Tab-separated table of C-alpha atoms and ligand atoms in Angstrom:
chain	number	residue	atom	x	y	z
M	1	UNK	CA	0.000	0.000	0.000
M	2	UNK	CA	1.516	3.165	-0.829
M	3	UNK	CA	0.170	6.698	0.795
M	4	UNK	CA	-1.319	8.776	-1.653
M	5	UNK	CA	-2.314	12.141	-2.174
M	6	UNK	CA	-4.704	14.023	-3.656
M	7	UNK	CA	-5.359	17.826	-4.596
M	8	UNK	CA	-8.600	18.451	-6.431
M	9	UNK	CA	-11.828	16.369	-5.634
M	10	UNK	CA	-14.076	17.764	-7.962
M	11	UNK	CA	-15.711	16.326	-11.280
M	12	UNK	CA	-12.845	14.204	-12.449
M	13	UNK	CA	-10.599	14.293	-9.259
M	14	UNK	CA	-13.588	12.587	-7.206
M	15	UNK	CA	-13.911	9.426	-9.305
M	16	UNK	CA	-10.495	8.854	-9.262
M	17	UNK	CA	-10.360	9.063	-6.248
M	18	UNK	CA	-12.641	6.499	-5.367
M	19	UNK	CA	-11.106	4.049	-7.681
M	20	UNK	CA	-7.790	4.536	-5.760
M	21	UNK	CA	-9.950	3.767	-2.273
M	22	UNK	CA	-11.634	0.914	-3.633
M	23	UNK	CA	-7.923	-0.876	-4.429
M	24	UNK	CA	-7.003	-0.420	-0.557
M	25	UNK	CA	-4.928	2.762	-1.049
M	26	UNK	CA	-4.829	5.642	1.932
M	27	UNK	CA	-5.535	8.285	-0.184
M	28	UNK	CA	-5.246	12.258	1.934
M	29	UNK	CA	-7.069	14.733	-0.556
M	30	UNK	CA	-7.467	18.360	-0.208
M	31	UNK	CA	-9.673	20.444	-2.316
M	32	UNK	CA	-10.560	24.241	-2.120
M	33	UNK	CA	-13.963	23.847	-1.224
M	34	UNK	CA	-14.007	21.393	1.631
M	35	UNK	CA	-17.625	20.621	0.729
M	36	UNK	CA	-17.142	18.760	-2.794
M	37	UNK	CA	-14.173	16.524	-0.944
M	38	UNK	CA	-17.090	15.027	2.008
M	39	UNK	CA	-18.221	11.983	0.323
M	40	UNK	CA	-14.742	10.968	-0.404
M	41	UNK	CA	-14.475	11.625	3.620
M	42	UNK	CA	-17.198	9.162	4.175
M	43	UNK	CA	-15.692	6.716	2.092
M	44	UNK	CA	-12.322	6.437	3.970
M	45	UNK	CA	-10.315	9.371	2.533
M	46	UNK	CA	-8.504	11.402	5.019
M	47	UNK	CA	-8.431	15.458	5.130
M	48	UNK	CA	-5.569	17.565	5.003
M	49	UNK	CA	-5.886	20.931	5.271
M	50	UNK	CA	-3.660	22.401	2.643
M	51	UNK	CA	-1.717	21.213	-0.623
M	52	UNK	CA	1.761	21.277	1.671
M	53	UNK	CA	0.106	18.984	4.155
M	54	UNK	CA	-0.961	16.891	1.263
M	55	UNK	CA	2.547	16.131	0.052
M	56	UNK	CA	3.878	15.625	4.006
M	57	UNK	CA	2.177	12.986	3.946
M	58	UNK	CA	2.004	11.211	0.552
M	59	UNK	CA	4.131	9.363	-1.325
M	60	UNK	CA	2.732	9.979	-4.525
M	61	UNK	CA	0.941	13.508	-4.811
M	62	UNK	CA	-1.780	13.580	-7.739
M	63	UNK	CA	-2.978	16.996	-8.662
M	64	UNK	CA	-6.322	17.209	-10.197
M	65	UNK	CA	-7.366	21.278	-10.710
M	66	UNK	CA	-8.906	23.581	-13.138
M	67	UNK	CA	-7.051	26.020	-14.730
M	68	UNK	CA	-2.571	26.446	-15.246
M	69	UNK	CA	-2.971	29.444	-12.652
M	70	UNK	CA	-4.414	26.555	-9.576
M	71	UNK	CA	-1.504	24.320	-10.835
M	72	UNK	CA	0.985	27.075	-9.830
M	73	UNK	CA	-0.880	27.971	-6.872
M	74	UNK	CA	-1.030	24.230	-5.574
M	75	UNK	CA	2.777	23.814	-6.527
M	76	UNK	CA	4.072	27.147	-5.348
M	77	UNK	CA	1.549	28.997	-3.310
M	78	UNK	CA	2.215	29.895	-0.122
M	79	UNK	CA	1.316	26.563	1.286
M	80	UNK	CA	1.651	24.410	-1.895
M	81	UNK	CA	3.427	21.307	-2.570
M	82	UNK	CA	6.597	22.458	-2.821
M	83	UNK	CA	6.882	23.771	0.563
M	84	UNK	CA	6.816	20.622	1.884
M	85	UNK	CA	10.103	17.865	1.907
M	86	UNK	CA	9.354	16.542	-1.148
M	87	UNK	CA	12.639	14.261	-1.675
M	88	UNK	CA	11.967	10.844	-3.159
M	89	UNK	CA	8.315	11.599	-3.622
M	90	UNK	CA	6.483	11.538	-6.944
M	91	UNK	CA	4.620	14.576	-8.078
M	92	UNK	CA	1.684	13.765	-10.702
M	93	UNK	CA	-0.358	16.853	-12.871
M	94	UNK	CA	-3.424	15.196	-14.398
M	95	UNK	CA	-4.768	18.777	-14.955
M	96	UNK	CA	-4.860	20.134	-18.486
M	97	UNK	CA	-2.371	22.854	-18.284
M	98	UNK	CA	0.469	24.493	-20.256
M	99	UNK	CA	3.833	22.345	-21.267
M	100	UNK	CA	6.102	25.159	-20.056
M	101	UNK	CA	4.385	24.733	-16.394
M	102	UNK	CA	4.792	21.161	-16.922
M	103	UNK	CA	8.439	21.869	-17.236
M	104	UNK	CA	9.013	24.130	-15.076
M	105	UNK	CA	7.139	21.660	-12.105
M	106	UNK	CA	10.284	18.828	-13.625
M	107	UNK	CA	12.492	21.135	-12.625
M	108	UNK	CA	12.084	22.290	-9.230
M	109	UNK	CA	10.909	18.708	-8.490
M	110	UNK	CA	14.634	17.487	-9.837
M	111	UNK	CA	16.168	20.329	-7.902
M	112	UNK	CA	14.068	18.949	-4.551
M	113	UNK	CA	15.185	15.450	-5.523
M	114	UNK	CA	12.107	14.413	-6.788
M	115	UNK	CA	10.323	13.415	-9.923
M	116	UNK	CA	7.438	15.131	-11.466
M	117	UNK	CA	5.171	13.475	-14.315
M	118	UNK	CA	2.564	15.513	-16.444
M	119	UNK	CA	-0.429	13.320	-17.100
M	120	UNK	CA	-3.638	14.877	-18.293
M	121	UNK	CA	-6.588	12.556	-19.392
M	122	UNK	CA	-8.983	12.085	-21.602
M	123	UNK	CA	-12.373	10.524	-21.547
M	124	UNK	CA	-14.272	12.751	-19.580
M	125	UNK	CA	-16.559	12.450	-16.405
M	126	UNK	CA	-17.787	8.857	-17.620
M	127	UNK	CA	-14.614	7.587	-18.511
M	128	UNK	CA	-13.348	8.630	-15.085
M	129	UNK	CA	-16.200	7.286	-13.209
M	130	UNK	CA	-15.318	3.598	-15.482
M	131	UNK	CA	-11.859	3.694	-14.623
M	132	UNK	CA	-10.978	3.872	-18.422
M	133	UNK	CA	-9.474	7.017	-19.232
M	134	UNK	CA	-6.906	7.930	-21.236
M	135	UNK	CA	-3.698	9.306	-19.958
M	136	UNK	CA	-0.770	11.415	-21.759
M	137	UNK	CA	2.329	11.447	-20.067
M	138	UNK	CA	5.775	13.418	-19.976
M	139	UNK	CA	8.506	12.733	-18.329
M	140	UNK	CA	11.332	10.196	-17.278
M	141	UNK	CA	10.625	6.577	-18.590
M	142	UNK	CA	11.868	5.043	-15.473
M	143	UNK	CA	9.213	7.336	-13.293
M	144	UNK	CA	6.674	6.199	-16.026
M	145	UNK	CA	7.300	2.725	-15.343
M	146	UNK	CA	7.260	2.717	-11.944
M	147	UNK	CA	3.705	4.651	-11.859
M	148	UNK	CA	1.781	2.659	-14.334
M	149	UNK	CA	0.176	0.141	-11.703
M	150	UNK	CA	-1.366	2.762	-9.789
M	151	UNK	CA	-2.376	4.619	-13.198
M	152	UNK	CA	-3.618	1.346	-14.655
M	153	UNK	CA	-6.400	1.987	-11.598
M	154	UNK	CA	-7.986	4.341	-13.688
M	155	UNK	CA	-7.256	4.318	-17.395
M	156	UNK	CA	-7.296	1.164	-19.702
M	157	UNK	CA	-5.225	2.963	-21.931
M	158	UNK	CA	-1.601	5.067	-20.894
M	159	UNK	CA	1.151	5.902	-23.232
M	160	UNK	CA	4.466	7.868	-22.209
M	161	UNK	CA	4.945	10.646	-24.877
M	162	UNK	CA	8.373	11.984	-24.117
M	163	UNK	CA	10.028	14.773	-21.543
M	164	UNK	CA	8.176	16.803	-19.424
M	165	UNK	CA	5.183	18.476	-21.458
M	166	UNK	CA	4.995	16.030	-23.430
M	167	UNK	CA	1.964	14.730	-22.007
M	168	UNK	CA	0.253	18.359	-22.410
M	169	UNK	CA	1.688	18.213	-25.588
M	170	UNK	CA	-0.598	15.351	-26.335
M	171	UNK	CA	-3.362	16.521	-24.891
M	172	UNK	CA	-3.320	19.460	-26.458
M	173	UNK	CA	-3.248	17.286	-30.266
M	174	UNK	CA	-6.318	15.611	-28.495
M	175	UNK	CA	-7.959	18.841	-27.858
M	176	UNK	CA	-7.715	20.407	-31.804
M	177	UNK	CA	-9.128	17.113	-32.719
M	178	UNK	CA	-11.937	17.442	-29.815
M	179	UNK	CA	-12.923	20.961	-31.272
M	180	UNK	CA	-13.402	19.368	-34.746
M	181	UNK	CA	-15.876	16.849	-33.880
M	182	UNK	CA	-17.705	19.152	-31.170
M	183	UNK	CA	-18.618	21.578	-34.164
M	184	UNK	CA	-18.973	18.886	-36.644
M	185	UNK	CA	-21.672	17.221	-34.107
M	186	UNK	CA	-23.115	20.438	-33.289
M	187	UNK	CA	-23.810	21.635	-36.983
M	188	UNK	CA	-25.026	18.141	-37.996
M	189	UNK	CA	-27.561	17.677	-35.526
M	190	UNK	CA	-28.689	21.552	-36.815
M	191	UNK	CA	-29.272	20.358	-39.739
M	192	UNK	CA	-30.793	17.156	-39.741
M	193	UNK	CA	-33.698	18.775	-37.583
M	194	UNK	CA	-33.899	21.808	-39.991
M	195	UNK	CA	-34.048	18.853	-42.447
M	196	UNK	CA	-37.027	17.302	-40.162
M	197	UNK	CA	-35.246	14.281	-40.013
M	198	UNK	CA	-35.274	11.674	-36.931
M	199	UNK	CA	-32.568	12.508	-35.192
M	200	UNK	CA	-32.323	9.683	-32.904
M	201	UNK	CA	-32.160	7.514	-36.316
M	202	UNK	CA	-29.706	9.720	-38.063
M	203	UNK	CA	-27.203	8.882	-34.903
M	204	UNK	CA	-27.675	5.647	-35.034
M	205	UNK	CA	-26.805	5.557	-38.563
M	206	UNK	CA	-24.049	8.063	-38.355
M	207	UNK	CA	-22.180	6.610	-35.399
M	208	UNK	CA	-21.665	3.066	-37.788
M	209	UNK	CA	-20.563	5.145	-40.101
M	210	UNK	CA	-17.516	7.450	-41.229
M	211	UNK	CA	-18.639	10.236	-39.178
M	212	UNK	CA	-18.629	8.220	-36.485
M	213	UNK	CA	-17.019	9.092	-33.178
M	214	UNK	CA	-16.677	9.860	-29.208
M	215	UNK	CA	-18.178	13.362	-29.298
M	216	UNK	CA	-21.018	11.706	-31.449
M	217	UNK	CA	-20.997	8.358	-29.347
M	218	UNK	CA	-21.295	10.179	-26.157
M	219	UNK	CA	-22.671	13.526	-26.183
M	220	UNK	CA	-25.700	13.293	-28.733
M	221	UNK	CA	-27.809	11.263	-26.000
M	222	UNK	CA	-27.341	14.132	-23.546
M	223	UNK	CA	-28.809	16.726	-25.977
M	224	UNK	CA	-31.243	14.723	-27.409
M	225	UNK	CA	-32.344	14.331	-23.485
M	226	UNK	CA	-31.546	18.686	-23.462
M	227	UNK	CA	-29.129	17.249	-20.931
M	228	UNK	CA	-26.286	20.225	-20.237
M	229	UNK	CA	-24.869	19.541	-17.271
M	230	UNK	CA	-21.122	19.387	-17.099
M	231	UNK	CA	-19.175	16.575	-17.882
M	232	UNK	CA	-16.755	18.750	-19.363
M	233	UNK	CA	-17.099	22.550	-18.557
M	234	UNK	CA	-17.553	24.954	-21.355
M	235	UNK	CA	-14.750	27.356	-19.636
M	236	UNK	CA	-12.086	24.398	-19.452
M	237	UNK	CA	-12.366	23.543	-23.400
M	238	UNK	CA	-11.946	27.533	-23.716
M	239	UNK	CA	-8.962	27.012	-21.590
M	240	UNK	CA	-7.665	24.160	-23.729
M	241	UNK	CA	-8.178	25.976	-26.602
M	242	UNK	CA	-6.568	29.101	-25.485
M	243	UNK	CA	-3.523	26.656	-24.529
M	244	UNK	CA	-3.383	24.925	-27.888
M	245	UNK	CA	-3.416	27.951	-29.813
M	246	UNK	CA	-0.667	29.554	-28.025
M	247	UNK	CA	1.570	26.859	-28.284
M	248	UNK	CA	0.614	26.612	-32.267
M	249	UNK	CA	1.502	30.224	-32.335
M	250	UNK	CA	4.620	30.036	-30.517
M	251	UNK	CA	5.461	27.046	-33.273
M	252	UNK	CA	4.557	29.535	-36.072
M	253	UNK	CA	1.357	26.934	-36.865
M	254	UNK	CA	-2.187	28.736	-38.166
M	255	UNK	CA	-5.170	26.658	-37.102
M	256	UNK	CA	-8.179	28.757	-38.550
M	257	UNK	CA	-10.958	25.640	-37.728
M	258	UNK	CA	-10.107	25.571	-34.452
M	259	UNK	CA	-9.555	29.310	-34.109
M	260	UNK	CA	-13.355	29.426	-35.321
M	261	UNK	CA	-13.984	26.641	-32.027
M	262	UNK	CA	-12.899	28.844	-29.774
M	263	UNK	CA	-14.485	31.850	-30.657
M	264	UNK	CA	-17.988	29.553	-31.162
M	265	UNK	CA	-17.186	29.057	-27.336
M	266	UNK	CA	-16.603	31.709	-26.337
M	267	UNK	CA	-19.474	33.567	-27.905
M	268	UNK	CA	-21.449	30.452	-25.632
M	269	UNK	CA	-20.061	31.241	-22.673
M	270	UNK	CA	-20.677	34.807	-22.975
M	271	UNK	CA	-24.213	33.899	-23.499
M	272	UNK	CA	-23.945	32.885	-19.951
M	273	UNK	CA	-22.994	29.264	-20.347
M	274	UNK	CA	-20.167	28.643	-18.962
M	275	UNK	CA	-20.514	26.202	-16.331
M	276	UNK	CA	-22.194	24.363	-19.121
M	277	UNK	CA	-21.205	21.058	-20.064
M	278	UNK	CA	-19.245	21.398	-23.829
M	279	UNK	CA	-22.303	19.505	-25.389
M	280	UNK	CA	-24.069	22.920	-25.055
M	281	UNK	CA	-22.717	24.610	-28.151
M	282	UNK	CA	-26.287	23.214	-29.822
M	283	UNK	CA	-27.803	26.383	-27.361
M	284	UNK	CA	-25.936	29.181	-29.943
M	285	UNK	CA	-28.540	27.792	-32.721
M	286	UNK	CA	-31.231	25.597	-30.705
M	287	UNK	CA	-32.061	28.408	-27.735
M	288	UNK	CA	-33.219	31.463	-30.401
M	289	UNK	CA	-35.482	29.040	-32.360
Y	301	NAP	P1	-13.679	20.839	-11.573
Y	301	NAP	O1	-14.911	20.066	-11.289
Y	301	NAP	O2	-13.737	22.327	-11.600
Y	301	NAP	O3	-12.561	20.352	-10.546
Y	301	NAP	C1	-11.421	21.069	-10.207
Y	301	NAP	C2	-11.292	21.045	-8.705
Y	301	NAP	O4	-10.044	21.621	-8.349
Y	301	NAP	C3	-12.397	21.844	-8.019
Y	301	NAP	O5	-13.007	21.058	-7.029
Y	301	NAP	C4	-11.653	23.035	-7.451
Y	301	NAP	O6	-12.110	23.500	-6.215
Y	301	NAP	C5	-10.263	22.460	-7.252
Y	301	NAP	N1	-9.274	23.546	-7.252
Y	301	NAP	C6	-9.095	24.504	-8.170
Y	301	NAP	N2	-8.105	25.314	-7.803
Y	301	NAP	C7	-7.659	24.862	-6.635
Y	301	NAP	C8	-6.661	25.294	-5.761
Y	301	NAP	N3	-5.907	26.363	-6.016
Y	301	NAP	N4	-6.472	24.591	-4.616
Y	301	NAP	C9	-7.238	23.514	-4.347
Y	301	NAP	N5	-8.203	23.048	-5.136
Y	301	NAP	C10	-8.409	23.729	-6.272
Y	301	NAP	O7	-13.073	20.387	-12.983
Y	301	NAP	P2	-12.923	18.902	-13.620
Y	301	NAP	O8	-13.954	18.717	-14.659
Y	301	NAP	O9	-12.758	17.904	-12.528
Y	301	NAP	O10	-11.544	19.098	-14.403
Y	301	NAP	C11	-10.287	19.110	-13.748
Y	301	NAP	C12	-9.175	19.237	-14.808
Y	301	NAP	O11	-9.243	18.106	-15.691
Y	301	NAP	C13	-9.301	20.485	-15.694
Y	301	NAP	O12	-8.031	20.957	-16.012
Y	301	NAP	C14	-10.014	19.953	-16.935
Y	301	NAP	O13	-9.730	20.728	-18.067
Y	301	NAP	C15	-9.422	18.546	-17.023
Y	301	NAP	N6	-10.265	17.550	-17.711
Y	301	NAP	C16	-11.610	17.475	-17.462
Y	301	NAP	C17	-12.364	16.512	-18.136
Y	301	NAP	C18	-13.862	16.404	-17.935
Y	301	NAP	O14	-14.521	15.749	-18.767
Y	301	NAP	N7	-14.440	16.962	-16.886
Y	301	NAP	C19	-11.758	15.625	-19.026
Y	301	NAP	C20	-10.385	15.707	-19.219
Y	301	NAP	C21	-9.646	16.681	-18.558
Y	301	NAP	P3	-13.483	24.286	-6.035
Y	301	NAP	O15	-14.429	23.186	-5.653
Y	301	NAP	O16	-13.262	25.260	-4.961
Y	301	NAP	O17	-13.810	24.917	-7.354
């Protein structure tokens, strides 16, 4: 049993969470809001009351946040990880973030003698609540290898991309491609209803298909049901976007499609929809009909 730790119990950090309990691991989590970290209490998780306490603690730290800005302050806030002794511990980002943080977290890890790993998923709130996500990882094989049994808790598929940011790297590849067939989905369920066509059929029909695919597979039954709860906030895939474009910019790359997917989003979440799940892009045509 090793002592784990955990920083970030909400959406996606609480399911993972619980599949780490349910393989006999002590698992101390912290979370901003105490509140969204109780039923992990209940369940045999212990509280700590800040990240630094967290990583006194653990052996393994896993941090599970929202935005780049809460993976600095975690790391290197005033009571943050890094504040702790962190020697011979192993220090694990699942949040979508940027690569340079990702490096810069390597870094001061190495220079603490410890080792750092970014790792951010994808699969969303049901794949985390299955224990099948995917994971993207940077960093040192060796640290790779010796992590994969407690990532293989919650992912059935994990593949170790390079250095540090690496992993974000991926992610953010995973993301452009996520914008396409959010829009794609989006546009061809406006159409087939303008078209008065079934629209439960033309999914069925579609998903055997070419156009088949996860956006289609998993987010058409929630709007068919008008379902727009988050899964997958509409503010974190601006995020992801903002990230992927920055880094294509700083490689001198144009992406005009998913440019457009960010702006689509961001006209959404000015609309007020921001704690929306990303399925909700349908509401720029579907809520002024
Ligand atoms: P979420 O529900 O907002 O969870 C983030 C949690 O981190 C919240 O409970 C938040 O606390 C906590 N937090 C934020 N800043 C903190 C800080 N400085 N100190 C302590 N706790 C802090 O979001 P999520 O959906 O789980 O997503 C988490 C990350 O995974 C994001 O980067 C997201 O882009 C990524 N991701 C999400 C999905 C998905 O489908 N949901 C899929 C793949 C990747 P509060 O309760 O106080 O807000």
């Amino acid at each position: 049993m090793t002592n784990i730790g955990f920083i970030g119990t909400g959406v996606m950090g609480i399911s993972v969470v619980e599949h780490l309990l349910k393989n006999d691991h002590a698992v101390t989590v912290y979370n901003r809001t105490k509140a969204k970290a109780e039923t992990l209490l209940t369940k045999g998780a212990v509280w700590a009351e800040t990240p630094q306490n967290v990583a006194e603690t653990s052996d393994i730290i896993f941090t599970m946040v929202g935005y780049p800005v809460d993976v600095e302050d975690v790391y290197y806030g005033e009571k943050g990880i890094f504040k702790a002794d962190v020697a011979n511990k192993v220090l694990i980002d699942l949040t979508t973030s940027t690569p340079s943080l990702a490096e810069k977290i390597n870094q001061t890890a190495k220079e603490k003698h410890a080792e750092a790993l970014d790792a951010p998923v994808s699969g969303g709130d049901l794949g985390a609540k299955k224990g099948t996500l995917t994971i993207m990882v940077g960093g040192d094989e060796q640290v790779f290898n010796d992590m994969k049994e407690i990532f293989q808790l919650f992912s059935s598929s994990l593949e170790l991309h390079g250095p540090a940011g690496s992993g974000q790297h991926t992610k953010m590849a995973n993301q452009i491609m996520v914008a396409g067939t959010m829009t794609g989905l989006t546009e061809m369920l406006v159409y087939a209803e303008k078209a008065e066509l079934d629209l439960k059929k033309v999914v069925k029909t579609l998903s055997g298909g070419a156009a088949g695919n996860w956006s289609l597979e998993n987010y058409s039954p929630r709007i068919l049901k008008e379902d727009y709860s988050a899964g997958f906030f509409v503010k974190h895939f601006i995020k992801d976007l903002s990230i992927a474009l920055d880094e294509a910019e700083k490689m001198g790359l144009n992406l005009p499609s998913t440019k457009l997917a960010k702006e689509l989003y961001e006209q959404l979440s000015q609309k007020g929809h921001a704690e929306d799940g990303t399925q909700a892009l349908i509401k720029l045509w579907w809520e002024n009909e």
